[in-house]
């Protein structure tokens, strides 16, 4: 199918499209952000969108797997169209499926004991009763890293897409490599790590240094989203890590890492996660202001946005949730960058209090941050001058969050 081309203008801040150039973006109100792009009709050689192609290929792979593992079919004389169920039978079936779906013991064998028609008690194609959906399939799986599980809610939800952003060198790749190793050795099973910024040898060296070697952890250095989809459908991993979105490219106009490319890659990965049930971690860069680089559409497409931050002169790293569909965004995970990798810190306040000596002008107070307490430290400096402007300053805490007292 031949691709027709048309010209438009796209905002580099939010991805808004307009047909004519204007000085201010009508959507985000930013000035001078509209850039000329070439729009192509049809995002693949066959004219089929990438999301539809993912759904078709996932269905084809699933059908082939069922053919190879399914038992022998019943006799041809017993085959035939199933009679449409009555309203009473639908009610009994829904009640029976609800009991099975909510039972932890029957959740593991729910898919094996019920056929596709039993799980969809309706005659319309593509519709599914909410009582026929297994609640076990949406339960979070713990990674073994307590701080990460707490920030995510309860763990990694199958079929979810998580965006992890942070400054260069903060330790995003080291943290995700540890997550990949824990998940490969845990319940999620095989893990696929796509590295677009490093070579396979570099990732291998870091895995040896941090002790993250596993036979169930697979590496790939492809940079085309089509190749990522093919490898995911072939391996069927429980967890997919893409490092990073700015290094991936899709069959759309625009430079790699640009607004159009980042939006197309994120949209394709979101469709891949929902079709296959694979949990996906996507690494993203940040701007000089600390915001996630790329269009705002990326944050709308993903299920959770995590920010990994820390000081260059300190080994402490903090993981904060900016958006989370599975839990609260008030939680903060504390990690420490060591020579052997990223280690979680279960008691962050102990790092500041174990070496402290009691002074008269220094006090510590407890304050709750999310579900865990934190102990900020207060210091008071006095002056013998009578005409001195009094003031209170804080670092790491907003002045409104602290109550200053003369008795500190």
mmCIF file of C-alpha atoms in Angstrom:
data_model
loop_
_atom_site.group_PDB
_atom_site.id
_atom_site.type_symbol
_atom_site.label_atom_id
_atom_site.label_comp_id
_atom_site.label_asym_id
_atom_site.label_seq_id
_atom_site.Cartn_x
_atom_site.Cartn_y
_atom_site.Cartn_z
ATOM 1 C CA UNK A 1 0.000 0.000 0.000
ATOM 2 C CA UNK A 2 1.515 3.309 -1.056
ATOM 3 C CA UNK A 3 1.869 5.847 1.738
ATOM 4 C CA UNK A 4 0.543 9.312 0.992
ATOM 5 C CA UNK A 5 2.335 12.212 2.616
ATOM 6 C CA UNK A 6 0.946 15.408 4.078
ATOM 7 C CA UNK A 7 2.510 18.266 5.997
ATOM 8 C CA UNK A 8 1.517 19.420 9.465
ATOM 9 C CA UNK A 9 2.980 21.095 12.533
ATOM 10 C CA UNK A 10 3.548 19.316 15.826
ATOM 11 C CA UNK A 11 4.237 20.733 19.263
ATOM 12 C CA UNK A 12 7.504 19.390 20.670
ATOM 13 C CA UNK A 13 6.213 19.824 24.233
ATOM 14 C CA UNK A 14 2.831 18.071 24.161
ATOM 15 C CA UNK A 15 2.565 16.516 20.660
ATOM 16 C CA UNK A 16 -0.459 18.607 19.535
ATOM 17 C CA UNK A 17 -1.039 18.694 15.760
ATOM 18 C CA UNK A 18 -2.167 21.712 13.737
ATOM 19 C CA UNK A 19 -2.370 22.202 10.002
ATOM 20 C CA UNK A 20 -0.918 25.728 9.996
ATOM 21 C CA UNK A 21 1.959 27.238 11.923
ATOM 22 C CA UNK A 22 1.124 29.420 14.919
ATOM 23 C CA UNK A 23 3.386 30.987 17.483
ATOM 24 C CA UNK A 24 1.684 29.506 20.538
ATOM 25 C CA UNK A 25 0.525 25.924 20.935
ATOM 26 C CA UNK A 26 -3.275 25.868 21.380
ATOM 27 C CA UNK A 27 -3.032 22.927 23.811
ATOM 28 C CA UNK A 28 -0.144 23.555 26.236
ATOM 29 C CA UNK A 29 0.208 27.333 25.600
ATOM 30 C CA UNK A 30 3.967 27.078 25.001
ATOM 31 C CA UNK A 31 5.585 29.532 22.584
ATOM 32 C CA UNK A 32 7.793 28.561 19.645
ATOM 33 C CA UNK A 33 7.390 24.791 20.046
ATOM 34 C CA UNK A 34 5.648 23.958 16.747
ATOM 35 C CA UNK A 35 7.819 22.067 14.267
ATOM 36 C CA UNK A 36 7.055 21.029 10.712
ATOM 37 C CA UNK A 37 6.580 17.292 10.197
ATOM 38 C CA UNK A 38 5.518 14.964 7.383
ATOM 39 C CA UNK A 39 2.499 12.824 8.144
ATOM 40 C CA UNK A 40 2.305 9.438 6.443
ATOM 41 C CA UNK A 41 -0.994 7.642 6.019
ATOM 42 C CA UNK A 42 -0.516 3.980 6.997
ATOM 43 C CA UNK A 43 2.060 3.036 9.607
ATOM 44 C CA UNK A 44 3.245 -0.218 8.064
ATOM 45 C CA UNK A 45 3.952 -1.690 4.684
ATOM 46 C CA UNK A 46 0.612 -3.472 4.590
ATOM 47 C CA UNK A 47 -1.321 -0.378 5.640
ATOM 48 C CA UNK A 48 -2.300 -1.931 8.985
ATOM 49 C CA UNK A 49 -1.639 -0.015 12.183
ATOM 50 C CA UNK A 50 1.009 -1.316 14.552
ATOM 51 C CA UNK A 51 -1.520 -1.933 17.350
ATOM 52 C CA UNK A 52 -3.729 -4.078 15.046
ATOM 53 C CA UNK A 53 -0.657 -5.966 13.873
ATOM 54 C CA UNK A 54 0.289 -6.759 17.475
ATOM 55 C CA UNK A 55 -3.197 -8.076 18.217
ATOM 56 C CA UNK A 56 -3.220 -10.259 15.094
ATOM 57 C CA UNK A 57 0.244 -11.701 15.737
ATOM 58 C CA UNK A 58 -0.500 -12.334 19.422
ATOM 59 C CA UNK A 59 -3.705 -14.156 18.514
ATOM 60 C CA UNK A 60 -1.836 -16.224 15.899
ATOM 61 C CA UNK A 61 0.882 -17.225 18.365
ATOM 62 C CA UNK A 62 -1.670 -18.095 21.050
ATOM 63 C CA UNK A 63 -3.659 -20.193 18.564
ATOM 64 C CA UNK A 64 -0.575 -22.124 17.495
ATOM 65 C CA UNK A 65 0.368 -22.814 21.121
ATOM 66 C CA UNK A 66 -3.113 -24.092 21.906
ATOM 67 C CA UNK A 67 -3.021 -26.374 18.894
ATOM 68 C CA UNK A 68 0.252 -27.912 20.000
ATOM 69 C CA UNK A 69 -0.786 -28.458 23.640
ATOM 70 C CA UNK A 70 -4.521 -29.097 23.372
ATOM 71 C CA UNK A 71 -5.803 -32.664 23.805
ATOM 72 C CA UNK A 72 -7.434 -34.615 21.028
ATOM 73 C CA UNK A 73 -10.707 -33.160 19.795
ATOM 74 C CA UNK A 74 -13.992 -34.867 20.363
ATOM 75 C CA UNK A 75 -15.673 -36.928 17.710
ATOM 76 C CA UNK A 76 -17.023 -35.159 14.668
ATOM 77 C CA UNK A 77 -20.562 -36.387 15.357
ATOM 78 C CA UNK A 78 -20.620 -34.589 18.726
ATOM 79 C CA UNK A 79 -19.306 -31.385 17.209
ATOM 80 C CA UNK A 80 -21.726 -28.668 16.279
ATOM 81 C CA UNK A 81 -22.903 -25.287 17.219
ATOM 82 C CA UNK A 82 -23.565 -24.755 20.859
ATOM 83 C CA UNK A 83 -27.116 -23.927 21.810
ATOM 84 C CA UNK A 84 -27.562 -20.383 23.048
ATOM 85 C CA UNK A 85 -27.737 -20.450 26.862
ATOM 86 C CA UNK A 86 -30.866 -19.287 28.625
ATOM 87 C CA UNK A 87 -31.032 -16.473 31.133
ATOM 88 C CA UNK A 88 -31.160 -18.867 34.112
ATOM 89 C CA UNK A 89 -28.164 -20.814 32.887
ATOM 90 C CA UNK A 90 -26.211 -17.580 32.444
ATOM 91 C CA UNK A 91 -26.948 -16.619 36.049
ATOM 92 C CA UNK A 92 -25.839 -20.008 37.368
ATOM 93 C CA UNK A 93 -22.727 -19.923 35.181
ATOM 94 C CA UNK A 94 -21.823 -16.416 36.358
ATOM 95 C CA UNK A 95 -22.230 -17.453 40.019
ATOM 96 C CA UNK A 96 -20.125 -20.552 39.510
ATOM 97 C CA UNK A 97 -17.403 -18.599 37.729
ATOM 98 C CA UNK A 98 -17.390 -15.929 40.419
ATOM 99 C CA UNK A 99 -16.740 -18.519 43.115
ATOM 100 C CA UNK A 100 -13.946 -20.049 41.065
ATOM 101 C CA UNK A 101 -12.332 -16.712 40.186
ATOM 102 C CA UNK A 102 -12.271 -15.484 43.783
ATOM 103 C CA UNK A 103 -10.996 -18.746 45.218
ATOM 104 C CA UNK A 104 -7.218 -18.699 45.520
ATOM 105 C CA UNK A 105 -6.881 -22.435 45.199
ATOM 106 C CA UNK A 106 -9.052 -22.641 42.079
ATOM 107 C CA UNK A 107 -7.497 -19.556 40.483
ATOM 108 C CA UNK A 108 -4.448 -21.454 39.228
ATOM 109 C CA UNK A 109 -6.528 -24.045 37.373
ATOM 110 C CA UNK A 110 -9.294 -21.656 36.320
ATOM 111 C CA UNK A 111 -8.093 -21.386 32.750
ATOM 112 C CA UNK A 112 -7.638 -25.154 32.382
ATOM 113 C CA UNK A 113 -11.002 -26.256 33.744
ATOM 114 C CA UNK A 114 -13.139 -23.727 31.875
ATOM 115 C CA UNK A 115 -13.316 -23.408 28.121
ATOM 116 C CA UNK A 116 -13.417 -20.143 26.205
ATOM 117 C CA UNK A 117 -17.183 -20.375 25.742
ATOM 118 C CA UNK A 118 -17.702 -20.942 29.467
ATOM 119 C CA UNK A 119 -15.660 -17.867 30.312
ATOM 120 C CA UNK A 120 -17.752 -15.771 27.917
ATOM 121 C CA UNK A 121 -21.408 -16.497 28.744
ATOM 122 C CA UNK A 122 -22.799 -14.373 25.915
ATOM 123 C CA UNK A 123 -23.552 -14.833 22.259
ATOM 124 C CA UNK A 124 -21.922 -11.572 21.145
ATOM 125 C CA UNK A 125 -18.349 -11.772 19.914
ATOM 126 C CA UNK A 126 -15.747 -9.759 21.790
ATOM 127 C CA UNK A 127 -17.886 -9.276 24.917
ATOM 128 C CA UNK A 128 -17.042 -10.861 28.237
ATOM 129 C CA UNK A 129 -18.989 -10.856 31.489
ATOM 130 C CA UNK A 130 -17.109 -9.316 34.385
ATOM 131 C CA UNK A 131 -17.941 -12.356 36.531
ATOM 132 C CA UNK A 132 -16.199 -14.575 34.010
ATOM 133 C CA UNK A 133 -12.845 -12.858 34.361
ATOM 134 C CA UNK A 134 -10.323 -14.476 36.654
ATOM 135 C CA UNK A 135 -9.363 -12.140 39.485
ATOM 136 C CA UNK A 136 -6.186 -14.175 40.010
ATOM 137 C CA UNK A 137 -4.730 -12.979 36.713
ATOM 138 C CA UNK A 138 -4.643 -9.331 37.869
ATOM 139 C CA UNK A 139 -2.944 -9.947 41.209
ATOM 140 C CA UNK A 140 0.405 -8.263 41.707
ATOM 141 C CA UNK A 141 3.557 -10.389 41.791
ATOM 142 C CA UNK A 142 6.224 -9.398 44.292
ATOM 143 C CA UNK A 143 9.713 -8.834 42.937
ATOM 144 C CA UNK A 144 11.577 -9.511 46.170
ATOM 145 C CA UNK A 145 12.680 -5.855 46.415
ATOM 146 C CA UNK A 146 10.552 -4.506 49.242
ATOM 147 C CA UNK A 147 11.054 -0.802 48.517
ATOM 148 C CA UNK A 148 10.049 -1.196 44.861
ATOM 149 C CA UNK A 149 7.026 -3.342 45.699
ATOM 150 C CA UNK A 150 5.817 -0.758 48.202
ATOM 151 C CA UNK A 151 6.080 2.108 45.704
ATOM 152 C CA UNK A 152 4.307 0.086 43.002
ATOM 153 C CA UNK A 153 1.518 -0.873 45.403
ATOM 154 C CA UNK A 154 2.006 -4.574 46.019
ATOM 155 C CA UNK A 155 4.334 -5.571 43.203
ATOM 156 C CA UNK A 156 4.310 -5.939 39.423
ATOM 157 C CA UNK A 157 0.884 -6.392 37.853
ATOM 158 C CA UNK A 158 0.867 -8.645 34.750
ATOM 159 C CA UNK A 159 0.018 -6.695 31.613
ATOM 160 C CA UNK A 160 1.060 -3.342 33.092
ATOM 161 C CA UNK A 161 3.341 -0.711 31.559
ATOM 162 C CA UNK A 162 5.598 1.221 33.960
ATOM 163 C CA UNK A 163 7.714 4.232 32.954
ATOM 164 C CA UNK A 164 10.892 4.735 35.011
ATOM 165 C CA UNK A 165 12.534 8.140 34.521
ATOM 166 C CA UNK A 166 15.652 9.654 36.038
ATOM 167 C CA UNK A 167 18.785 11.648 35.426
ATOM 168 C CA UNK A 168 21.761 10.085 33.613
ATOM 169 C CA UNK A 169 23.949 7.996 35.893
ATOM 170 C CA UNK A 170 21.460 7.766 38.759
ATOM 171 C CA UNK A 171 21.249 3.964 38.455
ATOM 172 C CA UNK A 172 18.108 3.202 36.455
ATOM 173 C CA UNK A 173 19.700 0.400 34.440
ATOM 174 C CA UNK A 174 21.342 -1.110 37.532
ATOM 175 C CA UNK A 175 18.032 -1.146 39.402
ATOM 176 C CA UNK A 176 16.118 -2.699 36.503
ATOM 177 C CA UNK A 177 18.807 -5.334 35.965
ATOM 178 C CA UNK A 178 18.368 -6.369 39.586
ATOM 179 C CA UNK A 179 14.585 -6.432 39.066
ATOM 180 C CA UNK A 180 15.027 -8.562 35.949
ATOM 181 C CA UNK A 181 17.187 -11.047 37.848
ATOM 182 C CA UNK A 182 14.766 -11.305 40.778
ATOM 183 C CA UNK A 183 11.771 -11.796 38.464
ATOM 184 C CA UNK A 184 13.601 -14.349 36.301
ATOM 185 C CA UNK A 185 14.310 -16.424 39.401
ATOM 186 C CA UNK A 186 10.839 -15.808 40.829
ATOM 187 C CA UNK A 187 7.202 -16.271 39.830
ATOM 188 C CA UNK A 188 7.195 -14.255 36.599
ATOM 189 C CA UNK A 189 9.550 -16.669 34.868
ATOM 190 C CA UNK A 190 11.638 -15.731 31.802
ATOM 191 C CA UNK A 191 12.647 -12.073 31.547
ATOM 192 C CA UNK A 192 13.677 -10.204 28.397
ATOM 193 C CA UNK A 193 15.996 -7.192 28.739
ATOM 194 C CA UNK A 194 16.216 -4.949 25.655
ATOM 195 C CA UNK A 195 19.286 -2.728 25.815
ATOM 196 C CA UNK A 196 19.418 0.117 23.331
ATOM 197 C CA UNK A 197 22.026 2.262 25.079
ATOM 198 C CA UNK A 198 24.624 -0.379 25.966
ATOM 199 C CA UNK A 199 26.106 -3.387 24.266
ATOM 200 C CA UNK A 200 25.418 -6.932 25.376
ATOM 201 C CA UNK A 201 28.943 -7.205 26.777
ATOM 202 C CA UNK A 202 28.494 -4.141 28.959
ATOM 203 C CA UNK A 203 25.280 -5.496 30.433
ATOM 204 C CA UNK A 204 26.985 -8.839 31.031
ATOM 205 C CA UNK A 205 29.845 -7.174 32.943
ATOM 206 C CA UNK A 206 27.415 -5.245 35.117
ATOM 207 C CA UNK A 207 25.448 -8.434 35.779
ATOM 208 C CA UNK A 208 28.632 -10.188 36.928
ATOM 209 C CA UNK A 209 29.484 -7.278 39.225
ATOM 210 C CA UNK A 210 26.030 -7.185 40.813
ATOM 211 C CA UNK A 211 25.486 -10.950 40.829
ATOM 212 C CA UNK A 212 22.505 -10.856 38.459
ATOM 213 C CA UNK A 213 23.292 -13.876 36.267
ATOM 214 C CA UNK A 214 20.459 -16.262 35.476
ATOM 215 C CA UNK A 215 19.631 -18.731 32.717
ATOM 216 C CA UNK A 216 16.093 -17.310 32.575
ATOM 217 C CA UNK A 217 17.319 -13.772 31.863
ATOM 218 C CA UNK A 218 17.626 -13.022 28.133
ATOM 219 C CA UNK A 219 19.362 -10.016 26.541
ATOM 220 C CA UNK A 220 18.821 -8.349 23.191
ATOM 221 C CA UNK A 221 20.325 -5.242 21.590
ATOM 222 C CA UNK A 222 17.682 -4.501 18.928
ATOM 223 C CA UNK A 223 16.456 -0.954 18.433
ATOM 224 C CA UNK A 224 13.425 -1.471 16.172
ATOM 225 C CA UNK A 225 10.095 -1.829 17.931
ATOM 226 C CA UNK A 226 9.016 -4.446 15.385
ATOM 227 C CA UNK A 227 11.936 -6.663 16.414
ATOM 228 C CA UNK A 228 11.060 -6.149 20.078
ATOM 229 C CA UNK A 229 7.500 -7.298 19.400
ATOM 230 C CA UNK A 230 8.653 -10.369 17.470
ATOM 231 C CA UNK A 231 11.071 -11.435 20.214
ATOM 232 C CA UNK A 232 8.442 -10.908 22.912
ATOM 233 C CA UNK A 233 5.847 -12.986 21.069
ATOM 234 C CA UNK A 234 8.409 -15.735 20.503
ATOM 235 C CA UNK A 235 9.754 -15.916 24.060
ATOM 236 C CA UNK A 236 6.528 -15.054 25.936
ATOM 237 C CA UNK A 237 8.376 -13.549 28.929
ATOM 238 C CA UNK A 238 6.720 -12.577 32.171
ATOM 239 C CA UNK A 239 8.654 -9.298 32.287
ATOM 240 C CA UNK A 240 10.010 -7.105 29.478
ATOM 241 C CA UNK A 241 12.447 -4.243 30.129
ATOM 242 C CA UNK A 242 13.116 -1.685 27.369
ATOM 243 C CA UNK A 243 16.122 0.578 27.989
ATOM 244 C CA UNK A 244 15.246 3.105 26.745
ATOM 245 C CA UNK A 245 12.318 4.659 24.859
ATOM 246 C CA UNK A 246 14.573 7.340 23.376
ATOM 247 C CA UNK A 247 16.702 4.698 21.598
ATOM 248 C CA UNK A 248 13.786 2.795 20.033
ATOM 249 C CA UNK A 249 12.424 3.629 16.610
ATOM 250 C CA UNK A 250 9.103 2.943 14.918
ATOM 251 C CA UNK A 251 7.863 3.192 11.338
ATOM 252 C CA UNK A 252 6.753 6.818 11.654
ATOM 253 C CA UNK A 253 8.262 10.120 10.597
ATOM 254 C CA UNK A 254 10.576 11.905 12.985
ATOM 255 C CA UNK A 255 13.976 11.556 14.568
ATOM 256 C CA UNK A 256 14.733 8.842 17.099
ATOM 257 C CA UNK A 257 13.707 9.983 20.550
ATOM 258 C CA UNK A 258 11.467 12.720 19.159
ATOM 259 C CA UNK A 259 7.837 13.366 19.988
ATOM 260 C CA UNK A 260 6.351 11.216 17.220
ATOM 261 C CA UNK A 261 8.784 8.333 17.741
ATOM 262 C CA UNK A 262 8.388 8.269 21.527
ATOM 263 C CA UNK A 263 4.606 8.341 21.262
ATOM 264 C CA UNK A 264 4.533 5.537 18.671
ATOM 265 C CA UNK A 265 6.909 3.313 20.674
ATOM 266 C CA UNK A 266 4.981 3.818 23.918
ATOM 267 C CA UNK A 267 1.652 3.145 22.208
ATOM 268 C CA UNK A 268 2.987 -0.081 20.663
ATOM 269 C CA UNK A 269 4.370 -1.309 24.006
ATOM 270 C CA UNK A 270 1.070 -0.524 25.739
ATOM 271 C CA UNK A 271 -0.785 -2.625 23.165
ATOM 272 C CA UNK A 272 1.798 -5.403 23.511
ATOM 273 C CA UNK A 273 1.385 -5.496 27.303
ATOM 274 C CA UNK A 274 -2.393 -5.719 27.112
ATOM 275 C CA UNK A 275 -2.450 -8.368 24.377
ATOM 276 C CA UNK A 276 0.148 -10.721 25.843
ATOM 277 C CA UNK A 277 -0.177 -10.023 29.581
ATOM 278 C CA UNK A 278 3.543 -9.262 29.815
ATOM 279 C CA UNK A 279 4.581 -6.661 32.378
ATOM 280 C CA UNK A 280 6.802 -4.009 30.761
ATOM 281 C CA UNK A 281 9.255 -1.557 32.324
ATOM 282 C CA UNK A 282 10.153 1.360 30.058
ATOM 283 C CA UNK A 283 13.137 3.605 30.808
ATOM 284 C CA UNK A 284 12.754 7.286 29.969
ATOM 285 C CA UNK A 285 15.043 10.295 30.053
ATOM 286 C CA UNK A 286 14.374 13.585 31.818
ATOM 287 C CA UNK A 287 14.791 17.198 30.757
ATOM 288 C CA UNK A 288 16.947 19.796 32.491
ATOM 289 C CA UNK A 289 13.884 20.798 34.529
ATOM 290 C CA UNK A 290 13.493 17.260 35.853
ATOM 291 C CA UNK A 291 10.364 16.414 33.824
ATOM 292 C CA UNK A 292 9.943 13.270 31.750
ATOM 293 C CA UNK A 293 11.350 13.853 28.256
ATOM 294 C CA UNK A 294 8.818 13.317 25.495
ATOM 295 C CA UNK A 295 5.181 14.130 24.874
ATOM 296 C CA UNK A 296 2.649 14.210 27.667
ATOM 297 C CA UNK A 297 0.864 11.360 25.906
ATOM 298 C CA UNK A 298 3.492 8.930 27.207
ATOM 299 C CA UNK A 299 2.418 9.520 30.796
ATOM 300 C CA UNK A 300 -1.228 8.991 29.851
ATOM 301 C CA UNK A 301 -0.538 5.682 28.092
ATOM 302 C CA UNK A 302 1.451 4.035 30.872
ATOM 303 C CA UNK A 303 -0.010 2.648 34.093
ATOM 304 C CA UNK A 304 2.632 4.069 36.432
ATOM 305 C CA UNK A 305 5.310 6.770 36.254
ATOM 306 C CA UNK A 306 8.247 6.412 38.651
ATOM 307 C CA UNK A 307 11.023 8.934 39.201
ATOM 308 C CA UNK A 308 14.436 7.690 40.344
ATOM 309 C CA UNK A 309 16.484 10.530 41.798
ATOM 310 C CA UNK A 310 19.523 11.136 43.935
ATOM 311 C CA UNK A 311 22.508 13.377 44.587
ATOM 312 C CA UNK A 312 25.678 12.818 42.556
ATOM 313 C CA UNK A 313 27.800 13.237 45.695
ATOM 314 C CA UNK A 314 25.808 10.740 47.742
ATOM 315 C CA UNK A 315 24.942 7.082 47.359
ATOM 316 C CA UNK A 316 21.330 7.533 48.438
ATOM 317 C CA UNK A 317 18.649 7.095 45.767
ATOM 318 C CA UNK A 318 14.928 7.754 46.139
ATOM 319 C CA UNK A 319 12.131 6.211 44.100
ATOM 320 C CA UNK A 320 8.930 8.242 43.951
ATOM 321 C CA UNK A 321 5.641 7.520 42.238
ATOM 322 C CA UNK A 322 4.279 10.359 40.105
ATOM 323 C CA UNK A 323 1.380 8.280 38.759
ATOM 324 C CA UNK A 324 0.181 4.863 39.869
ATOM 325 C CA UNK A 325 -3.010 3.073 38.879
ATOM 326 C CA UNK A 326 -2.350 0.248 41.326
ATOM 327 C CA UNK A 327 -1.410 2.095 44.498
ATOM 328 C CA UNK A 328 -0.682 5.370 46.223
ATOM 329 C CA UNK A 329 1.735 8.020 44.974
ATOM 330 C CA UNK A 330 2.726 9.038 48.512
ATOM 331 C CA UNK A 331 5.170 6.175 48.959
ATOM 332 C CA UNK A 332 8.928 6.772 48.701
ATOM 333 C CA UNK A 333 11.460 3.969 48.265
ATOM 334 C CA UNK A 334 14.998 4.432 49.549
ATOM 335 C CA UNK A 335 18.013 2.743 47.945
ATOM 336 C CA UNK A 336 21.777 2.978 48.268
ATOM 337 C CA UNK A 337 24.242 2.805 45.406
ATOM 338 C CA UNK A 338 27.068 0.472 46.334
ATOM 339 C CA UNK A 339 29.958 -1.178 44.521
ATOM 340 C CA UNK A 340 27.920 -4.377 44.180
ATOM 341 C CA UNK A 341 24.796 -2.688 42.806
ATOM 342 C CA UNK A 342 21.630 -1.129 44.180
ATOM 343 C CA UNK A 343 20.684 -2.107 47.738
ATOM 344 C CA UNK A 344 17.411 -1.209 49.426
ATOM 345 C CA UNK A 345 17.484 0.781 52.657
ATOM 346 C CA UNK A 346 14.723 -0.336 54.997
ATOM 347 C CA UNK A 347 15.508 2.276 57.682
ATOM 348 C CA UNK A 348 16.485 5.572 55.998
ATOM 349 C CA UNK A 349 16.387 7.532 59.257
ATOM 350 C CA UNK A 350 19.064 5.313 60.757
ATOM 351 C CA UNK A 351 21.568 6.615 58.201
ATOM 352 C CA UNK A 352 21.244 10.107 59.692
ATOM 353 C CA UNK A 353 20.853 9.247 63.367
ATOM 354 C CA UNK A 354 23.437 6.548 64.101
ATOM 355 C CA UNK A 355 26.394 8.952 64.087
ATOM 356 C CA UNK A 356 24.612 11.921 65.636
ATOM 357 C CA UNK A 357 25.673 13.301 69.034
ATOM 358 C CA UNK A 358 23.088 15.077 71.147
ATOM 359 C CA UNK A 359 23.494 18.829 71.076
ATOM 360 C CA UNK A 360 21.451 21.537 72.646
ATOM 361 C CA UNK A 361 20.783 23.386 69.384
ATOM 362 C CA UNK A 362 19.960 20.233 67.413
ATOM 363 C CA UNK A 363 16.773 18.187 67.606
ATOM 364 C CA UNK A 364 15.118 15.425 65.574
ATOM 365 C CA UNK A 365 11.422 15.046 64.956
ATOM 366 C CA UNK A 366 9.437 12.247 63.351
ATOM 367 C CA UNK A 367 7.318 12.890 60.283
ATOM 368 C CA UNK A 368 5.314 10.371 58.229
ATOM 369 C CA UNK A 369 6.203 10.123 54.520
ATOM 370 C CA UNK A 370 3.759 7.801 52.824
ATOM 371 C CA UNK A 371 3.559 4.654 54.938
ATOM 372 C CA UNK A 372 6.961 5.089 56.600
ATOM 373 C CA UNK A 373 8.324 7.557 59.172
ATOM 374 C CA UNK A 374 11.246 9.864 58.473
ATOM 375 C CA UNK A 375 13.255 11.871 60.963
ATOM 376 C CA UNK A 376 14.286 15.339 59.761
ATOM 377 C CA UNK A 377 16.996 17.095 61.731
ATOM 378 C CA UNK A 378 16.620 20.663 63.009
ATOM 379 C CA UNK A 379 19.437 23.026 63.871
ATOM 380 C CA UNK A 380 19.161 26.457 65.454
ATOM 381 C CA UNK A 381 21.815 29.123 65.100
ATOM 382 C CA UNK A 382 21.764 32.058 67.501
ATOM 383 C CA UNK A 383 23.332 35.481 67.317
ATOM 384 C CA UNK A 384 24.259 38.038 69.977
ATOM 385 C CA UNK A 385 23.211 40.945 67.793
ATOM 386 C CA UNK A 386 19.927 42.537 68.689
ATOM 387 C CA UNK A 387 19.051 43.791 65.208
ATOM 388 C CA UNK A 388 19.145 40.527 63.311
ATOM 389 C CA UNK A 389 16.565 39.387 60.793
ATOM 390 C CA UNK A 390 15.106 36.094 61.947
ATOM 391 C CA UNK A 391 14.333 33.421 59.391
ATOM 392 C CA UNK A 392 13.943 29.700 58.907
ATOM 393 C CA UNK A 393 15.418 27.727 56.035
ATOM 394 C CA UNK A 394 15.198 24.052 55.160
ATOM 395 C CA UNK A 395 16.848 21.662 52.738
ATOM 396 C CA UNK A 396 14.956 18.620 51.517
ATOM 397 C CA UNK A 397 11.752 19.776 53.243
ATOM 398 C CA UNK A 398 9.418 22.618 52.367
ATOM 399 C CA UNK A 399 9.212 25.302 55.087
ATOM 400 C CA UNK A 400 5.449 24.777 55.368
ATOM 401 C CA UNK A 401 5.955 21.096 56.191
ATOM 402 C CA UNK A 402 8.040 21.893 59.265
ATOM 403 C CA UNK A 403 6.878 23.546 62.463
ATOM 404 C CA UNK A 404 9.588 25.728 63.911
ATOM 405 C CA UNK A 405 9.698 26.219 67.648
ATOM 406 C CA UNK A 406 11.806 28.410 69.931
ATOM 407 C CA UNK A 407 12.491 25.379 72.124
ATOM 408 C CA UNK A 408 14.446 23.452 69.413
#
